[in-house]
Short mmCIF file of C-alpha atoms in Angstrom, two decimals:
data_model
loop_
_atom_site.label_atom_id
_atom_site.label_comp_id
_atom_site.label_asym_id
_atom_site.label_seq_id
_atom_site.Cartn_x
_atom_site.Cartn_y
_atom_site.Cartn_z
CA UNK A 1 -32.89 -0.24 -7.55
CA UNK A 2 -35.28 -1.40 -4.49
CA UNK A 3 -33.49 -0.91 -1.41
CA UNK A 4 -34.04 -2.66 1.53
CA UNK A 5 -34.85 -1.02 5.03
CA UNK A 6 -32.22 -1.03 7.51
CA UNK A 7 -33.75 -0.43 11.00
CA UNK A 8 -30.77 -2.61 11.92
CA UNK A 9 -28.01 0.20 10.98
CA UNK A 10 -27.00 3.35 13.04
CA UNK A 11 -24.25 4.49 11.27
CA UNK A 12 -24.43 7.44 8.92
CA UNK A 13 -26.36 6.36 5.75
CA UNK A 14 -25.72 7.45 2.43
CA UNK A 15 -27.82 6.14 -0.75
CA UNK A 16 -27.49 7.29 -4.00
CA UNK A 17 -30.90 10.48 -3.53
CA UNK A 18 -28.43 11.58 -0.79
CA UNK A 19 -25.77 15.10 -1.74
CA UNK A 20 -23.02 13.47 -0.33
CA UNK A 21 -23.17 10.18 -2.18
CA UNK A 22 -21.68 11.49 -5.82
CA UNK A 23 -18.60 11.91 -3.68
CA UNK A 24 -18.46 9.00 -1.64
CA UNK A 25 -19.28 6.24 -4.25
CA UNK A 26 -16.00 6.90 -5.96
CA UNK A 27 -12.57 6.19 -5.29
CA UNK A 28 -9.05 6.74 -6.89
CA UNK A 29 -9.12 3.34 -8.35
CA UNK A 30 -12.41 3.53 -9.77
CA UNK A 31 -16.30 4.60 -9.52
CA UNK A 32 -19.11 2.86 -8.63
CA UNK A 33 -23.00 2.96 -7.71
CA UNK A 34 -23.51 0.66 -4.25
CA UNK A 35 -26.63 0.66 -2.48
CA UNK A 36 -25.93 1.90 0.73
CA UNK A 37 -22.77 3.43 1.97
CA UNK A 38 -22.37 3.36 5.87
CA UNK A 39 -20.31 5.53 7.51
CA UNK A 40 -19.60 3.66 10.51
CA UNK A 41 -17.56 5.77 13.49
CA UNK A 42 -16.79 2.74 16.27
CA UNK A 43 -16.48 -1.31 15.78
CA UNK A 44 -20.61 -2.24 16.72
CA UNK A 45 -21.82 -0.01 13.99
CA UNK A 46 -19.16 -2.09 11.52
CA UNK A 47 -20.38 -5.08 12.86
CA UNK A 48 -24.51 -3.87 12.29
CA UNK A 49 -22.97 -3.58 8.63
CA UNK A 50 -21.48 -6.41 8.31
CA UNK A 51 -24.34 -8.50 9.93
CA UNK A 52 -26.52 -6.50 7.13
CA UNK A 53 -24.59 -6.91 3.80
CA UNK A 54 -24.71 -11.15 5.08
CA UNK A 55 -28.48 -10.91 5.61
CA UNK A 56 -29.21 -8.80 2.37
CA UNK A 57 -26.46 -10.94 -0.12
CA UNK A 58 -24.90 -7.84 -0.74
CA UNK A 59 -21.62 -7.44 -2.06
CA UNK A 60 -19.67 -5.48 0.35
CA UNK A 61 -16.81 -3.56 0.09
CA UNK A 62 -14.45 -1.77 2.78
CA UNK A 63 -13.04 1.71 2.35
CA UNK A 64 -10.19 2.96 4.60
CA UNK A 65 -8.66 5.91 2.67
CA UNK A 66 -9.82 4.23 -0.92
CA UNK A 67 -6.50 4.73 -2.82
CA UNK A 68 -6.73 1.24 -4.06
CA UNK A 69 -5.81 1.16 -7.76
CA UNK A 70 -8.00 -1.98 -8.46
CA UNK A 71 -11.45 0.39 -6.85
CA UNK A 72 -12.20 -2.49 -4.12
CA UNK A 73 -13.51 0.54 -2.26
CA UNK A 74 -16.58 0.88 -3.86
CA UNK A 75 -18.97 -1.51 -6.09
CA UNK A 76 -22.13 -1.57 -7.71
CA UNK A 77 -25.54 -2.62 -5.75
CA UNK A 78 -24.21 -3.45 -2.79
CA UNK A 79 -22.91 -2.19 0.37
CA UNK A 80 -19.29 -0.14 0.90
CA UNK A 81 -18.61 0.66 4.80
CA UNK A 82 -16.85 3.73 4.94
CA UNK A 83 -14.34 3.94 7.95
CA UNK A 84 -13.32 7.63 7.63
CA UNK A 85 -14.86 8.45 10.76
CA UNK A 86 -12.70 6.21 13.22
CA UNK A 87 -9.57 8.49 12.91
CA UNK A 88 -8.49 8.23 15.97
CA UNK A 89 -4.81 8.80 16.67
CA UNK A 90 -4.11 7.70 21.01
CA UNK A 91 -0.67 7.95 22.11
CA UNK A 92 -0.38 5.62 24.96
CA UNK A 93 3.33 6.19 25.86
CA UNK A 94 5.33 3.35 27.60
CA UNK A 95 8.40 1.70 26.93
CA UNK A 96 6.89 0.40 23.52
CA UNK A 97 5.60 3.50 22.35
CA UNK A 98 2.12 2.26 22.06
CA UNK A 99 -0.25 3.88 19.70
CA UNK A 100 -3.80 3.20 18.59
CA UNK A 101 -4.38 4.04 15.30
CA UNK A 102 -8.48 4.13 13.95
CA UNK A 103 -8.82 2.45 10.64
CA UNK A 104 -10.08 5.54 8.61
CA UNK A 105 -7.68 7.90 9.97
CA UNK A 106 -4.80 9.17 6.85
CA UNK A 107 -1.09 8.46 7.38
CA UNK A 108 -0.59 12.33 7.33
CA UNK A 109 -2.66 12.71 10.13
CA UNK A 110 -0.74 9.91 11.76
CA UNK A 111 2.34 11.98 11.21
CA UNK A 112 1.17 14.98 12.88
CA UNK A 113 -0.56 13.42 15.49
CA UNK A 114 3.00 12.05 16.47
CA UNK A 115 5.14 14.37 16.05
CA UNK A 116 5.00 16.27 18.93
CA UNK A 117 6.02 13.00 20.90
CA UNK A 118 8.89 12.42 18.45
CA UNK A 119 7.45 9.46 17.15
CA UNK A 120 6.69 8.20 13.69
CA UNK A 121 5.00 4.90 11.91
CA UNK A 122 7.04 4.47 8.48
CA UNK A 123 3.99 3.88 6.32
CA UNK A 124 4.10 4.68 2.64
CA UNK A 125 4.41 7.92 0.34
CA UNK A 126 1.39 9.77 0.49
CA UNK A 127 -0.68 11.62 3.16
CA UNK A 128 -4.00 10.84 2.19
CA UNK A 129 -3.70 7.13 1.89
CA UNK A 130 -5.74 5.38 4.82
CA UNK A 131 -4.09 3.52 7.78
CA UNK A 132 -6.01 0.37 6.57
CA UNK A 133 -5.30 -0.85 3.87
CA UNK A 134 -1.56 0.33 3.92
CA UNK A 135 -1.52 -1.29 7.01
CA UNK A 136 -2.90 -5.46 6.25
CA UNK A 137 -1.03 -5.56 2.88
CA UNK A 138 2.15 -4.16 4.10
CA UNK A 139 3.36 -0.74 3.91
CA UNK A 140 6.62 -0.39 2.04
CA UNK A 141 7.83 3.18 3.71
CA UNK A 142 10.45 5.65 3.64
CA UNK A 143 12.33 4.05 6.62
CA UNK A 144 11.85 0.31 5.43
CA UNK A 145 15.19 -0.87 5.70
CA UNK A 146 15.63 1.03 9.55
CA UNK A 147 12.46 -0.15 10.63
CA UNK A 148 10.59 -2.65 8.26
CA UNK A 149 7.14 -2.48 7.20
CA UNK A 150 4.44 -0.84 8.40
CA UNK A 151 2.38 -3.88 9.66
CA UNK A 152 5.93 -5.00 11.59
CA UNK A 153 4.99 -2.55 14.13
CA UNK A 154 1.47 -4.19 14.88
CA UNK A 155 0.99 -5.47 18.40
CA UNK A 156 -2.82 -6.04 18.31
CA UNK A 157 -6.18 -4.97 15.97
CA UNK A 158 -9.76 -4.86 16.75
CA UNK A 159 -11.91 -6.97 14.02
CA UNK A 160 -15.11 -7.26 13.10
CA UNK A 161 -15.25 -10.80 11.73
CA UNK A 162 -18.10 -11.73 8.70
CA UNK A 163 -20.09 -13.37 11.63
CA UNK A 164 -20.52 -9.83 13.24
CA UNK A 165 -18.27 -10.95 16.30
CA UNK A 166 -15.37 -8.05 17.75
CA UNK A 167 -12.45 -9.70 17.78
CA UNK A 168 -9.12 -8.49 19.58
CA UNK A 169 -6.00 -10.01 17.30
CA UNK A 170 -2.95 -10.43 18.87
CA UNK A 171 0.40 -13.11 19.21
CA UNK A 172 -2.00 -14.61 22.21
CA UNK A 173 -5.40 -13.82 21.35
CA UNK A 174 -6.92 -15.71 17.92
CA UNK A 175 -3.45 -15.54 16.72
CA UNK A 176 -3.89 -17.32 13.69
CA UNK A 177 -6.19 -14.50 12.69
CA UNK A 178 -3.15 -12.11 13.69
CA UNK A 179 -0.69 -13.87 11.71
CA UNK A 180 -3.19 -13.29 9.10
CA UNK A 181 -4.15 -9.92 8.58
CA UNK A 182 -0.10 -9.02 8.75
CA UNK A 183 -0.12 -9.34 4.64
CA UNK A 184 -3.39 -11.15 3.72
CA UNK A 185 -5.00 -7.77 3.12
CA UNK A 186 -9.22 -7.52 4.38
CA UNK A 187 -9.90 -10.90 3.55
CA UNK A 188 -10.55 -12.18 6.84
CA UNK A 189 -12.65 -9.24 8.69
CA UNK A 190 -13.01 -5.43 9.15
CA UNK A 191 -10.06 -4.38 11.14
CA UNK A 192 -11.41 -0.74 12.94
CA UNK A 193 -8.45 -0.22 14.74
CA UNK A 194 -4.71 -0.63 15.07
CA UNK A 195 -2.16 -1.54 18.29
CA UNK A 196 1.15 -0.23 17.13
CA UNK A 197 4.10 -0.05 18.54
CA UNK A 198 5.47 3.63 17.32
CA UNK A 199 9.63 4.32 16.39
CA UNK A 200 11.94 7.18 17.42
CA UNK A 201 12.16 9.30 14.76
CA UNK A 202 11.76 13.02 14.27
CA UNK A 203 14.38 14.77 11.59
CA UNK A 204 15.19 13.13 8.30
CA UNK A 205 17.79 14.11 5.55
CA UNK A 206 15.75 13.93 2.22
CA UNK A 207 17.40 13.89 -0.84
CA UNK A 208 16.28 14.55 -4.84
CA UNK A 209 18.62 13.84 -7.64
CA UNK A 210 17.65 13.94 -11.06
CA UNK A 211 20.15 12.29 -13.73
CA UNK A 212 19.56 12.53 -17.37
CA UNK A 213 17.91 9.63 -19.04
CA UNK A 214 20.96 9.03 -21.33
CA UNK A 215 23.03 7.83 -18.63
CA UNK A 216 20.08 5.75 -16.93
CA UNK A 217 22.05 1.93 -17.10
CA UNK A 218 25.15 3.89 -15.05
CA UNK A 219 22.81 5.63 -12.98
CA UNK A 220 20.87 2.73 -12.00
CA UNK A 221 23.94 0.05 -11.73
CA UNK A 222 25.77 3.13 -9.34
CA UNK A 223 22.17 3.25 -7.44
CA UNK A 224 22.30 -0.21 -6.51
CA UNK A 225 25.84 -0.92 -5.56
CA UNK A 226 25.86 2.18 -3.37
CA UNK A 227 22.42 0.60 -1.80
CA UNK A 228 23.98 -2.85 -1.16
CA UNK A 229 27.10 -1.07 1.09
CA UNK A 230 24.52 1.58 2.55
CA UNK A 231 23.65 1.49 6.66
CA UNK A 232 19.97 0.28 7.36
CA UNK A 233 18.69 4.05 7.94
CA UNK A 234 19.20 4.66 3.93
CA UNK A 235 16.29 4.09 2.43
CA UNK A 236 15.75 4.91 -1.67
CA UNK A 237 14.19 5.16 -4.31
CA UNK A 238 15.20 5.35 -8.03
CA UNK A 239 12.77 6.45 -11.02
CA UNK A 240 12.89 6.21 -15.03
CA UNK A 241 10.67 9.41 -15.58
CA UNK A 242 9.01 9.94 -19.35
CA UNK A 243 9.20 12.83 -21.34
CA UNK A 244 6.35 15.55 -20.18
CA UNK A 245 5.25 17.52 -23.09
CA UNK A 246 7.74 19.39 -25.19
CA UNK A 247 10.36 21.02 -22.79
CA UNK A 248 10.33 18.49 -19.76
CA UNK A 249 12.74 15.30 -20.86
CA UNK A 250 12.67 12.06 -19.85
CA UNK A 251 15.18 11.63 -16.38
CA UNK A 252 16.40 8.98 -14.20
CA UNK A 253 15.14 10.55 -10.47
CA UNK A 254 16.66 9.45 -7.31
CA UNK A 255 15.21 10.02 -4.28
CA UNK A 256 16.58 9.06 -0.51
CA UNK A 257 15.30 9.02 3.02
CA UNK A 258 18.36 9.07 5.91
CA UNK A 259 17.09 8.32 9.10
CA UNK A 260 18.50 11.04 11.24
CA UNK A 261 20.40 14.64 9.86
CA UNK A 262 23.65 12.32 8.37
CA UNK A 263 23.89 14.80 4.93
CA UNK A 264 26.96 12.39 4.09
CA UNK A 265 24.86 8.89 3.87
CA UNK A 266 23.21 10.56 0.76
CA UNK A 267 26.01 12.01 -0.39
CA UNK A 268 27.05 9.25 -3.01
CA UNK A 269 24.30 9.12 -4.27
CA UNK A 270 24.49 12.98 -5.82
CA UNK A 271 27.38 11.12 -7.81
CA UNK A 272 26.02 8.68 -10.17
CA UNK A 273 26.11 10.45 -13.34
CA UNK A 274 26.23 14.15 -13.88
CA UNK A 275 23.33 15.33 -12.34
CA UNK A 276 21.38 17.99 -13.33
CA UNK A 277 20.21 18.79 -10.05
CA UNK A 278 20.28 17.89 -6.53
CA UNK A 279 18.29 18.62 -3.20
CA UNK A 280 19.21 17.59 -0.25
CA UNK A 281 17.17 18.85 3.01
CA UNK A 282 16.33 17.44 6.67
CA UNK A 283 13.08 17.73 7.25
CA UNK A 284 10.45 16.49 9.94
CA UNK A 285 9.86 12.69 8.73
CA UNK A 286 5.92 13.47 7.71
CA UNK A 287 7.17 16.29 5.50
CA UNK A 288 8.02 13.70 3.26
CA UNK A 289 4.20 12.26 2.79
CA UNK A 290 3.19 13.67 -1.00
CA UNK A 291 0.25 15.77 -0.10
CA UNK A 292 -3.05 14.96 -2.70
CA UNK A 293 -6.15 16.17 -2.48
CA UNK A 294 -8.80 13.49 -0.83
CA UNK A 295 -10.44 11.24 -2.56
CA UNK A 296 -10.65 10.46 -6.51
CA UNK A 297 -9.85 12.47 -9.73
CA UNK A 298 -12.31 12.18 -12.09
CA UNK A 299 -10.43 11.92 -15.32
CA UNK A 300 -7.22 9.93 -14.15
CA UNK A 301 -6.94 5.70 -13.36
CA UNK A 302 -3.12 5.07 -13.37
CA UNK A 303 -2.59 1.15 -14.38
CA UNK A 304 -0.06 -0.24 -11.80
CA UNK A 305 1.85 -3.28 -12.08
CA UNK A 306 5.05 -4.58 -9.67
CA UNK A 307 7.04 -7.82 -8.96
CA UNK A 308 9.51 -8.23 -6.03
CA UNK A 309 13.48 -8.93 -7.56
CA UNK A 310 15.60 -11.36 -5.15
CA UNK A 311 18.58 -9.21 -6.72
CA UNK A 312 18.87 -5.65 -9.50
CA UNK A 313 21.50 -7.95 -11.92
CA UNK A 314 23.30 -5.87 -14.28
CA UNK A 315 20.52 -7.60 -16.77
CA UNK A 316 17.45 -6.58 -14.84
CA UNK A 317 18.86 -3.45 -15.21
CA UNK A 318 19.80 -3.39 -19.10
CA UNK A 319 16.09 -4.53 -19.61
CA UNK A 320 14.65 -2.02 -17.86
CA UNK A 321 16.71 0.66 -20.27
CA UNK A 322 16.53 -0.52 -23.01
CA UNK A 323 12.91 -1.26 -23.16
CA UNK A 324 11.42 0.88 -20.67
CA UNK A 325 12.21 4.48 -21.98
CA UNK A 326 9.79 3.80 -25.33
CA UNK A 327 6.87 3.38 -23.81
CA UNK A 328 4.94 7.13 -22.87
CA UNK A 329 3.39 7.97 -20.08
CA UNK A 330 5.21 5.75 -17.98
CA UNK A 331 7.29 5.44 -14.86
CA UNK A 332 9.39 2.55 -13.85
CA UNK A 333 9.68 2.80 -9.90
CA UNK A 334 13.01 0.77 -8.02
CA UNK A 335 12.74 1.04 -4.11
CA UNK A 336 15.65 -0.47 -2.78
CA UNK A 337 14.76 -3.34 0.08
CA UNK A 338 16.31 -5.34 2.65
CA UNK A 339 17.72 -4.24 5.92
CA UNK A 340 14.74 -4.80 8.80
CA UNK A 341 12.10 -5.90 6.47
CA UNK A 342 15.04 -8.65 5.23
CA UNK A 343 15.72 -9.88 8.38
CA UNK A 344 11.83 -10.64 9.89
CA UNK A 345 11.54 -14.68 8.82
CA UNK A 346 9.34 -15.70 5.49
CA UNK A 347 6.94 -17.35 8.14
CA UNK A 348 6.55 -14.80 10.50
CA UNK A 349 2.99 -12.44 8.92
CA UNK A 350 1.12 -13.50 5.62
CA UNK A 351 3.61 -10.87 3.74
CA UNK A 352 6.20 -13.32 2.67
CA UNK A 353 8.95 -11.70 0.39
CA UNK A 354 10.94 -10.75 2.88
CA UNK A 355 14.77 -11.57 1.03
CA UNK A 356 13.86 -8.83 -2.15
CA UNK A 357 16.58 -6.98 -2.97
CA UNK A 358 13.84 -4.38 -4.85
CA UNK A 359 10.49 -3.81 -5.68
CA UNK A 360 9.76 -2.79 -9.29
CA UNK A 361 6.83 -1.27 -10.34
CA UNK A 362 5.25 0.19 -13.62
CA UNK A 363 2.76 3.31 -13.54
CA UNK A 364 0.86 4.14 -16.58
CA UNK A 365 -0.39 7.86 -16.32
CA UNK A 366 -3.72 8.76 -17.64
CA UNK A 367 -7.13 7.78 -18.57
CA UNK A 368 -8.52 5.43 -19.42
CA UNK A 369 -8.44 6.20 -23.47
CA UNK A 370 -4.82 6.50 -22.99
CA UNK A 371 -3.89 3.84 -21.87
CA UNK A 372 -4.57 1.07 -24.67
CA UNK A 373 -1.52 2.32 -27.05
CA UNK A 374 1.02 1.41 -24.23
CA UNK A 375 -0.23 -1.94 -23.29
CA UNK A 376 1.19 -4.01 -26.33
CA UNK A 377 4.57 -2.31 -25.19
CA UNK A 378 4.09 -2.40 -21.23
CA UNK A 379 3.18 -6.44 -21.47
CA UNK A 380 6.55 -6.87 -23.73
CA UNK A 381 8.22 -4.98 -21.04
CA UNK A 382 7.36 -7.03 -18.07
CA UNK A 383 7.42 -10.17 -20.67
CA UNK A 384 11.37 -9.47 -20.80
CA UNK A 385 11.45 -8.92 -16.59
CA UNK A 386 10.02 -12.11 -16.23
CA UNK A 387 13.14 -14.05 -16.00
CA UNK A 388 14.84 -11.71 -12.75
CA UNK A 389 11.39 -11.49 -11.20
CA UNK A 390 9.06 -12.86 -8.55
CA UNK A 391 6.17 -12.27 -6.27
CA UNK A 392 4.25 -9.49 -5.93
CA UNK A 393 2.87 -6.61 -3.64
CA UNK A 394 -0.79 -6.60 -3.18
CA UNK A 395 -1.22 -2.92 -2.59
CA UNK A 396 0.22 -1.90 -6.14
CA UNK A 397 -2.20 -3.61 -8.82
CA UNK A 398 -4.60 -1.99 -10.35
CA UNK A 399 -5.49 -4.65 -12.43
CA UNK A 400 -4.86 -7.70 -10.50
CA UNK A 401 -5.02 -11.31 -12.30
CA UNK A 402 -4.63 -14.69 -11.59
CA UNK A 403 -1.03 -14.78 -11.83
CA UNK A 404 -0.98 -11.58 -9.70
CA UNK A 405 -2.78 -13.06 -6.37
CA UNK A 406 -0.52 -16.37 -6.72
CA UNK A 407 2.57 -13.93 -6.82
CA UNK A 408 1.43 -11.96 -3.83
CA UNK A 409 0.84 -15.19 -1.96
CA UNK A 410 3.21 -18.37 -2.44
CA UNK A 411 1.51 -21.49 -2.49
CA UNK A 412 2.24 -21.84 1.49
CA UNK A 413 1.13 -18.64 2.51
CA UNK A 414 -1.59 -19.42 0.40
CA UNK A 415 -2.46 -22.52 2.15
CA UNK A 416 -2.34 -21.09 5.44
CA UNK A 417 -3.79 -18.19 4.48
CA UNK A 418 -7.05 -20.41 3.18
CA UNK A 419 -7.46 -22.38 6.51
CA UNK A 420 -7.66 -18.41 8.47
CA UNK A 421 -10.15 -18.16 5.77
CA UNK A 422 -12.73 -20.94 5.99
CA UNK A 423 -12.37 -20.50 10.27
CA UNK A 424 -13.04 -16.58 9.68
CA UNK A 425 -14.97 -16.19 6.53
CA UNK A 426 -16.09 -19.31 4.64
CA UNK A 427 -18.83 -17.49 2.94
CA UNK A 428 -16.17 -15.33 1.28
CA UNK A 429 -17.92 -12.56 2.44
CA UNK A 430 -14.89 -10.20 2.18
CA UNK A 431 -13.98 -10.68 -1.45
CA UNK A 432 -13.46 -7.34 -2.33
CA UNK A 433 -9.64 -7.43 -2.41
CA UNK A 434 -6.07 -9.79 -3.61
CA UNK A 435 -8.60 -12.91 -2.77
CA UNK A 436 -8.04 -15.71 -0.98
CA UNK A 437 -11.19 -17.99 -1.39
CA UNK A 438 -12.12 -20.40 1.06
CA UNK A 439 -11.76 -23.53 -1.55
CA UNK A 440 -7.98 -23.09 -1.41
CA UNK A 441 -8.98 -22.20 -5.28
CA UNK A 442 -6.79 -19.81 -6.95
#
């Protein structure tokens, strides 16, 4: 490919001659073969970028911690800004707990950056996911129903905006654009930095139960009814595990975050079935972040699919049983809802599914070559959820379709959502995401 000089650029440059670009131009979701990769470490250097993929008619993709399932992180010819190197983690103190959080910095270093001040951010599962992206689609944590989702906590961002402007969003600065970005993903900008107003939390009680798959209906039907009388700071999660080779069967897994040392708010939940084991711990709340190695693995592109359930009916349920447990390689994922989240209005940010009783996603382990003997059985599977389902969560789709981006966005959010759009970006220069085209198109 011919390359174009970029006198214009002064962040780190990596093309594809350079010994760091193997690494860089992949991502967990996928690998690709851009142009240029700019490693950009403050907001003018993303907006030289930006300015420069416009110019040039590149396609350009933005890479927080690049744990997107769908790859947006990366693409092929054009330009990926890489915003690992604003990390940044600034305690500010106050009576709001203000914290600014860089872009490119990883929820486990958010966690240990705030620890020692006995705050936390409830963000998602994993360490190594970037602030970013977590951050504009959502973040669906392990203290949800205490404290909502992650982008709840946002009092202001820094954007770079496809016109190369620096932007601060807040409720009285371009607050349109604010509104925006709190569940419309990285359609409208490059958001470098985050204004977030940190929680109180240091201990949590952490508990593992694993049920045998046999009594999975009971399990599950006892999981939700003791989720529907729990306290806001119980937050779960309940799994339909496959088999792993020959000695590990398939299980039901239940896992629980207590906000605070209360042993006796999990409790109950060690009595679903008979288990076959139980863990219950408290732990410093980013102790519970999975730790995964950086960046992609070669061999491995889980397929992820979810939709949002208003309520987990006794048939949503019987569904997921009986159809779930023959397809391989497989996990069914419940995380119970409500509480906060439930309570901010519809209106209030672009992430709209605020009365879900549960999220329910599907995760297909595996490569690639795997994968094609457990579609015809994973489409007849959501097929039959179809009827207790609705919406979607942008930040679990690996393969995202039309019906997907319509569920993540309601035709209102959607229209809103599209004005932002043509005032921020009617070139559709940030495309590389759940888009929302300027046309009002779908």
């Amino acid at each position: 490919m011919t390359l174009a000089y970029a006198p214009s650029l002064t962040g780190e440059i990596v093309r594809p001659e350079d010994e760091a670009y193997e690494n860089l131009c992949r991502t967990s979701g996928g690998t690709g073969s851009p142009a240029y990769i700019v490693r950009c470490r403050d907001a003018e250097e993303v907006a030289q970028a930006v300015r420069f993929a416009a110019e040039e008619g590149l396609t350009l993709s933005v890479r927080s911690g690049g744990h997107h399932g769908a790859g947006f992180a990366t693409n092929d010819g054009g330009l990926v800004i890489d915003l690992a190197p604003i990390n940044g983690v600034e305690v500010f103190g106050g009576l709001d707990d203000i914290v600014r959080i860089g872009a490119g910095a990883r929820w486990g270093e958010v966690a240990r950056a705030l620890a020692p001040y006995g705050l936390a951010v409830s963000s998602g599962d994993t360490a190594a996911v970037g602030v970013g992206g977590l951050m504009l689609g959502g973040g669906i944590g392990w203290m949800v129903r205490k404290h909502g989702l992650a982008l709840d906590h946002l009092v202001a961002a820094e954007v770079v905006t496809a016109d190369g402007r620096i932007v601060r969003a807040s409720a009285t600065e371009h607050p349109d654009l604010f509104w925006a970005i709190r569940g419309g993903g990285g359609n409208f900008g490059v958001v470098t930095t985050f204004e977030v107003a940190a929680t109180r939390e240091r201990e949590v009680t952490f508990a593992r139960v694993v049920y045998p798959a046999s009594q999975a209906a009971r399990v599950l039907r006892g999981w939700r009814d003791v989720m529907r009388a729990a306290g806001d700071e119980l937050t779960s999660t309940a799994h339909l595990s496959p088999a792993s080779g020959g000695d590990v069967p398939p299980t039901v897994v239940i896992t629980a975050c207590q906000a605070g040392g209360d042993h006796d708010a999990v409790e109950p939940l060690t009595r679903l079935g008979d288990a076959l084991s139980a863990d219950v711990e408290v732990k410093p709340y980013g102790d519970l972040l999975v730790e995964t190695p950086p960046g992609p693995r070669p061999a491995w592109h889980a397929v992820l699919r979810n939709r949002f359930a208003r309520s987990c009916t006794d048939e949503l349920i019987d569904t997921l049983v009986s159809r779930a447990g023959d397809i391989p390689m497989t996990v069914v994922e419940l995380r119970a809802l409500g509480g906060a989240m439930g309570r901010v209005p519809a209106g209030a940010t672009a992430f709209a599914h605020r009365d879900a009783e549960v999220l329910l996603t599907t995760v297909v382990l595996g490569g690639q070559a795997e994968h094609a003997p457990v579609r015809e059985k994973l489409e007849a599977l959501w097929r039959g959820l179809a009827p207790h389902t609705g919406g979607a969560y942008g930040n679990f789709l690996s393969e995202p379709s039309k019906d997907d981006v319509a569920a993540v966005y309601p035709a209102g959010t959607y229209e809103r959502l599209t004005a932002v759009k043509r005032l921020y970006d009617p070139a559709n220069l940030f495309d590389q995401n759940i888009n929302v085209g300027p046309d009002g198109s779908r």
